XYZ file of C-alpha atoms in Angstrom:
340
model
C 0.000 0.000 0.000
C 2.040 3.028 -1.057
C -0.379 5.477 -0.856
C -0.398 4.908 2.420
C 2.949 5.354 3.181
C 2.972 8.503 1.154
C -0.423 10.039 3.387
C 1.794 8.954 6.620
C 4.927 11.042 5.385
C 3.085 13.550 4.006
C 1.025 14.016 7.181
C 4.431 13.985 9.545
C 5.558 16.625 7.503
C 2.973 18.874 7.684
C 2.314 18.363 11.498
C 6.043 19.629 12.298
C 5.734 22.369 9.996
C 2.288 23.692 11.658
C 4.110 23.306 15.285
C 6.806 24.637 13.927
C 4.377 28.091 12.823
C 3.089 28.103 15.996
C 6.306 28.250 17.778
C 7.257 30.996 15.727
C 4.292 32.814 16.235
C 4.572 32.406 20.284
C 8.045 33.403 20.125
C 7.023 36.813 17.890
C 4.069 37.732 20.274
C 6.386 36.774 23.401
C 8.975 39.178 22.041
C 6.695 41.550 20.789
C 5.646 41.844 24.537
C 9.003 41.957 25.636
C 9.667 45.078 23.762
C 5.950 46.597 24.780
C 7.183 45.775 28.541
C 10.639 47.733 27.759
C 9.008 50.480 26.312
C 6.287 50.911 29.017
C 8.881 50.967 31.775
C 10.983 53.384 29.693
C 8.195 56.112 29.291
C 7.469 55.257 33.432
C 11.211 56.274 34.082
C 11.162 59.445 31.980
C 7.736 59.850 33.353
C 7.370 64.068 34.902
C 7.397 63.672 38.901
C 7.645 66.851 41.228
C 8.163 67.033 44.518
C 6.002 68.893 46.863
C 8.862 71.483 48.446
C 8.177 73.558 51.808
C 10.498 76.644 52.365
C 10.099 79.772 54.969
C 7.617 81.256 52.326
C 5.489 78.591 51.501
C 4.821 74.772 50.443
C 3.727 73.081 47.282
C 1.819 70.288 46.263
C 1.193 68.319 42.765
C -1.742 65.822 42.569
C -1.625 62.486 40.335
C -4.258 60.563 38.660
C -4.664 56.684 40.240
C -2.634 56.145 36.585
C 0.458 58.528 38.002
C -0.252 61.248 35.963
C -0.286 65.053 36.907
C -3.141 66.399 37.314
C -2.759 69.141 39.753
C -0.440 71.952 40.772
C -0.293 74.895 43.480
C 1.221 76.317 46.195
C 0.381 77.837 49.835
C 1.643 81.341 51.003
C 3.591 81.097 54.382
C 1.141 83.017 57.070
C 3.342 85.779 57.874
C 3.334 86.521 53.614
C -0.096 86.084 53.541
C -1.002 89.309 56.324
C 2.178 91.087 54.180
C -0.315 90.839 51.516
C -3.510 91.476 53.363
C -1.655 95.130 54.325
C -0.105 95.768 51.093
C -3.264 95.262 49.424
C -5.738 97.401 51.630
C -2.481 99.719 50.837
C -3.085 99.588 47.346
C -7.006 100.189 47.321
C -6.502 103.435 49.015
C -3.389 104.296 46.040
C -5.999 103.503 43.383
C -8.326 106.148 45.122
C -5.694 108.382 45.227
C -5.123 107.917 41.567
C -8.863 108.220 41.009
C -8.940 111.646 42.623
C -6.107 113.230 40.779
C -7.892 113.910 37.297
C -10.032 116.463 39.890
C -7.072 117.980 42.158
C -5.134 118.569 38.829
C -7.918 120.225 36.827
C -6.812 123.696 38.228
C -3.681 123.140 36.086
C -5.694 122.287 32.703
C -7.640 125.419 33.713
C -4.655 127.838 33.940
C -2.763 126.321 31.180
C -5.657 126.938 28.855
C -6.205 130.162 29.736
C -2.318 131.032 29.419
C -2.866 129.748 25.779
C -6.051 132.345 25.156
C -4.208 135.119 26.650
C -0.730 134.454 24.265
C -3.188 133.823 21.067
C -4.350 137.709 21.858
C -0.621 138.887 22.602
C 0.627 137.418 19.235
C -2.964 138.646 17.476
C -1.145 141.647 16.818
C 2.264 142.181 14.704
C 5.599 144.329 15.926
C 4.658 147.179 14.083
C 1.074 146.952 15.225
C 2.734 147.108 19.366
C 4.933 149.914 17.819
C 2.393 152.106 16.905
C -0.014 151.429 20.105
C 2.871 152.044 22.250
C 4.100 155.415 20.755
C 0.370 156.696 20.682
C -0.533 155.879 24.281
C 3.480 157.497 25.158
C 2.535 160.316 23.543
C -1.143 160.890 24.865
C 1.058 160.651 28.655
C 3.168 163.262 27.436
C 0.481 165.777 25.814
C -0.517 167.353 29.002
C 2.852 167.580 30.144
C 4.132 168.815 26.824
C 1.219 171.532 26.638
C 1.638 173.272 29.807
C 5.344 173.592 29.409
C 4.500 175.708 26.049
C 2.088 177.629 27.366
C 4.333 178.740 30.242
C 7.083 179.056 27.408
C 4.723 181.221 25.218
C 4.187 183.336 28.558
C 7.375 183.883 29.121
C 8.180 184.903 25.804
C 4.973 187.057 25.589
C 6.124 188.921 28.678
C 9.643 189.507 27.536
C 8.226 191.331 24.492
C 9.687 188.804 22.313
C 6.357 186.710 21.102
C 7.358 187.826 17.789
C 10.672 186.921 17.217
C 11.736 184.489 15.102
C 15.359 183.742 14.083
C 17.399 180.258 12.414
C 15.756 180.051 9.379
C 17.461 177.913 6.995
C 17.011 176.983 3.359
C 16.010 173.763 1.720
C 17.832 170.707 1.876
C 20.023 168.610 -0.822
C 17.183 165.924 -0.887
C 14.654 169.091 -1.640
C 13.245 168.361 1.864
C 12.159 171.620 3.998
C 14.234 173.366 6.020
C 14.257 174.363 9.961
C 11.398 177.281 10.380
C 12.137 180.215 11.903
C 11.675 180.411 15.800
C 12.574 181.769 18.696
C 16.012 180.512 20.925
C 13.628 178.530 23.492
C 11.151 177.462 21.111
C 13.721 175.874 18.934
C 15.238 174.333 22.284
C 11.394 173.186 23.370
C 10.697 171.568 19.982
C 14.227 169.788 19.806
C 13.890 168.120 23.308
C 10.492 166.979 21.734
C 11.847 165.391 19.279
C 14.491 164.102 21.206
C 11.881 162.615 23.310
C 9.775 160.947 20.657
C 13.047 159.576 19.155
C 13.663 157.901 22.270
C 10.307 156.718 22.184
C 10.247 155.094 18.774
C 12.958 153.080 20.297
C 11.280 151.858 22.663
C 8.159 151.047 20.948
C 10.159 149.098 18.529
C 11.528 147.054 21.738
C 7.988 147.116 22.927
C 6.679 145.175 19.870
C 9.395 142.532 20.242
C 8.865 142.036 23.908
C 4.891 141.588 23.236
C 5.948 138.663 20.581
C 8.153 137.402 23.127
C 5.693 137.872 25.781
C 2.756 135.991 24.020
C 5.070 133.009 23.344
C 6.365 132.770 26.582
C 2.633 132.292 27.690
C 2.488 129.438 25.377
C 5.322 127.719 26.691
C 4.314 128.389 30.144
C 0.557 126.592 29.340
C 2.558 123.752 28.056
C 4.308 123.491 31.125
C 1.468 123.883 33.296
C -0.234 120.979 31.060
C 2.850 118.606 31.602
C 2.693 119.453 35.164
C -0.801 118.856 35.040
C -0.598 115.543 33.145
C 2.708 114.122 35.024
C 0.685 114.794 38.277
C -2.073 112.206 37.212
C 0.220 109.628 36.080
C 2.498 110.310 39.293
C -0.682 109.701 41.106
C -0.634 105.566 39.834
C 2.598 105.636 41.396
C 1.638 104.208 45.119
C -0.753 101.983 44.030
C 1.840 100.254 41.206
C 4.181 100.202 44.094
C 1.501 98.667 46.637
C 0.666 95.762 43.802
C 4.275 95.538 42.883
C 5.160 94.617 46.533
C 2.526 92.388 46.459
C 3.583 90.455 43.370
C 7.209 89.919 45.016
C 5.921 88.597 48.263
C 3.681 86.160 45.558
C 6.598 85.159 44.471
C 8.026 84.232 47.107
C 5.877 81.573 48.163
C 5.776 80.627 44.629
C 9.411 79.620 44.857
C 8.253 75.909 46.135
C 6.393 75.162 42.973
C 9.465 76.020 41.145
C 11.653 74.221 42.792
C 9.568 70.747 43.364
C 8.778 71.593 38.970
C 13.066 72.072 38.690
C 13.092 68.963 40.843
C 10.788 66.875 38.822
C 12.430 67.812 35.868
C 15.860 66.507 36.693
C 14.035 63.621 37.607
C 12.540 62.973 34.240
C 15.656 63.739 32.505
C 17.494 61.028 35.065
C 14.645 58.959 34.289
C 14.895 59.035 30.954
C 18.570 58.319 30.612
C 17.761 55.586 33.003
C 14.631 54.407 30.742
C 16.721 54.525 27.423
C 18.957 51.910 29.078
C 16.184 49.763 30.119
C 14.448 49.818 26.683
C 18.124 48.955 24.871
C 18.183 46.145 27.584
C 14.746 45.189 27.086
C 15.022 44.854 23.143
C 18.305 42.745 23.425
C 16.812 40.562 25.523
C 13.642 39.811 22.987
C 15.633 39.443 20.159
C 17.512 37.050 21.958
C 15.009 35.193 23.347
C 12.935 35.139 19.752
C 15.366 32.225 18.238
C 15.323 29.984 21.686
C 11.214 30.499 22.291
C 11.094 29.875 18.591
C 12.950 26.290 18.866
C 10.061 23.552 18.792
C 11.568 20.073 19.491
C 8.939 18.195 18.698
C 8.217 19.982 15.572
C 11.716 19.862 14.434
C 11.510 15.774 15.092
C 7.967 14.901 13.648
C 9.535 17.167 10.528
C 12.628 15.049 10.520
C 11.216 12.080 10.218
C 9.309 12.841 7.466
C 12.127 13.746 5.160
C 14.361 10.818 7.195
C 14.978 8.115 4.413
C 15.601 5.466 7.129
C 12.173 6.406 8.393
C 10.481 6.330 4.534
C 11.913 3.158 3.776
C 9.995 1.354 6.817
C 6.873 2.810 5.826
C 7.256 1.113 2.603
C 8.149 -1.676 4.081
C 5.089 -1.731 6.193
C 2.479 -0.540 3.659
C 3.766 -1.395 0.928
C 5.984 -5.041 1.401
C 8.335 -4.076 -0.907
C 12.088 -4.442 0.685
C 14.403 -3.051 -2.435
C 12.503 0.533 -2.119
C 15.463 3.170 -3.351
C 16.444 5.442 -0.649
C 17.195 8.247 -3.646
C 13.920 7.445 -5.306
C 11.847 10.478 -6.739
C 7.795 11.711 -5.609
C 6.896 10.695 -8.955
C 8.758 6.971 -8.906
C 7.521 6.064 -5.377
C 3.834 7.264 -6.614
C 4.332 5.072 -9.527
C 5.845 2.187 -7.587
């Protein structure tokens, strides 16, 4: 019975082959898990961990999940930082008041420096030769009392002296064609000289006059401007306490934030020791699945169910058995023994 033999081979063969699969497949999934179980204690190791730190300031504390995982972070002030801050801030509601209030104690400034503006727009209203003229005409209106009593008392004297109608000093016409000095008495030509001495000295002045008023007017303007600044610096000057107030408060915050830094500084040197730690553990890890892939892999009794199936020795007494035949060739082909 050949066939026989042939199904008995045939069926060894296939046997050690499917143990064989399965042993390959075990050793796979048992190394796959290896390398899961490297990996998972890796990411543990570089896993974030602070540490709750308590200093003079203040404390911290960091909450996990039941999985490890953070999921909570703060800090407590120290007592003694916590009534600073209590004082500091009651400190800084009444600065903000204070602030508050200045826009009203300032507005006299605003007032004066816009009125210093008004009054230098009507100063500079008017040009130099505009002052000039204003200033000679009110000089002279001082002067014209003044100016007429002293020639009526010069006329009475004259008139007294029996000289009212003297007149001497004539001259001629100028070069230019322009008139000449009148005729006139010795103290009428004196009066009328000193006059015009006087009104000379005048024009002078009323030329300064007309500078000084330009001058003037813009001084007022940069006088309102200061007054403004003033009034401006004052309100911002007034945010001064109250930034101080809240800026000592921030700096005592601060300080009993310190512990939440230093437990976060903490767990980060901890994750980065991890880590260096973990990458070690996951090298580790993956050696030893590849090397325990060929030995979980190794099937015995697959290998020997497969090697007798291809073990001549083994063939031969099948035929034997099934078939009767005794000169079977060990070297014979599939297609001779089928045909046998």
């Amino acid at each position: 019975m050949p066939f026989t033999a042939a199904l008995v081979m045939g069926g060894t063969q296939l046997v050690g082959g499917m143990m064989a699969a399965d042993s390959a497949r075990d050793a796979a999934q048992t190394s796959a898990n290896a390398q899961l179980e490297a990996s998972r204690m890796a990411a543990e190791e570089a896993r974030f961990r602070p540490v709750g730190v308590t200093t003079r300031f203040g404390s911290s504390q960091f909450g996990f999940t039941p999985e490890g995982r953070l999921s909570s972070a703060g800090y407590t002030v120290s007592p003694e930082l916590q009534a600073y801050q209590d004082r500091l801030m009651g400190l800084s509601g009444a600065g903000l008041t204070q602030a508050e209030q200045a826009g009203q104690q300032y507005a006299p400034l605003s007032g004066a420096a816009t009125g210093l503006f008004n009054l230098g727009q009507q100063y500079l209203a008017q040009t130099p030769e505009q002052v000039a003229q204003k200033y000679m005409a009110s000089q002279q209106d001082l002067l014209a009392p003044t100016r007429e009593r002293q020639m009526a008392q010069l006329q009475n004297q004259l008139f007294q002296q029996g000289r009212g109608g003297l007149s001497v000093g004539a001259t001629g016409a100028r070069p230019s064609g322009a008139q000449g000095l009148g005729a006139t008495t010795p103290e009428m030509e004196a009066y009328y000289n000193a006059m015009a001495q006087q009104d000379a000295a005048l024009a002078a002045q009323a030329q300064q006059a007309g500078q000084q008023q330009v001058a003037f007017g813009t001084g007022l303007f940069g006088q309102g401007a200061n007054l403004l600044n003033q009034y401006q610096t004052g309100q911002v000057g007034a945010l001064s306490p109250f930034q101080s107030y809240l800026a000592a408060t921030q700096g005592i915050e601060s300080l009993g934030q310190s512990p939440l830094d230093i437990g976060a500084q903490l767990g980060g040197r901890a994750a980065t020791a991890g880590a260096n730690a973990g990458q070690f553990l996951y090298g580790g890890g993956m050696g030893a699945a590849k090397t325990m892939q060929p030995a979980n892999a190794l099937n015995p009794f697959a290998r020997t169910i497969s090697n007798l199936g291809e073990s001549r020795e083994f063939t031969s007494g099948l035929s034997n058995l099934f078939g009767g035949r005794t000169g079977a060739r060990l070297d014979q082909g599939p297609a001779d023994f089928w045909a046998s």
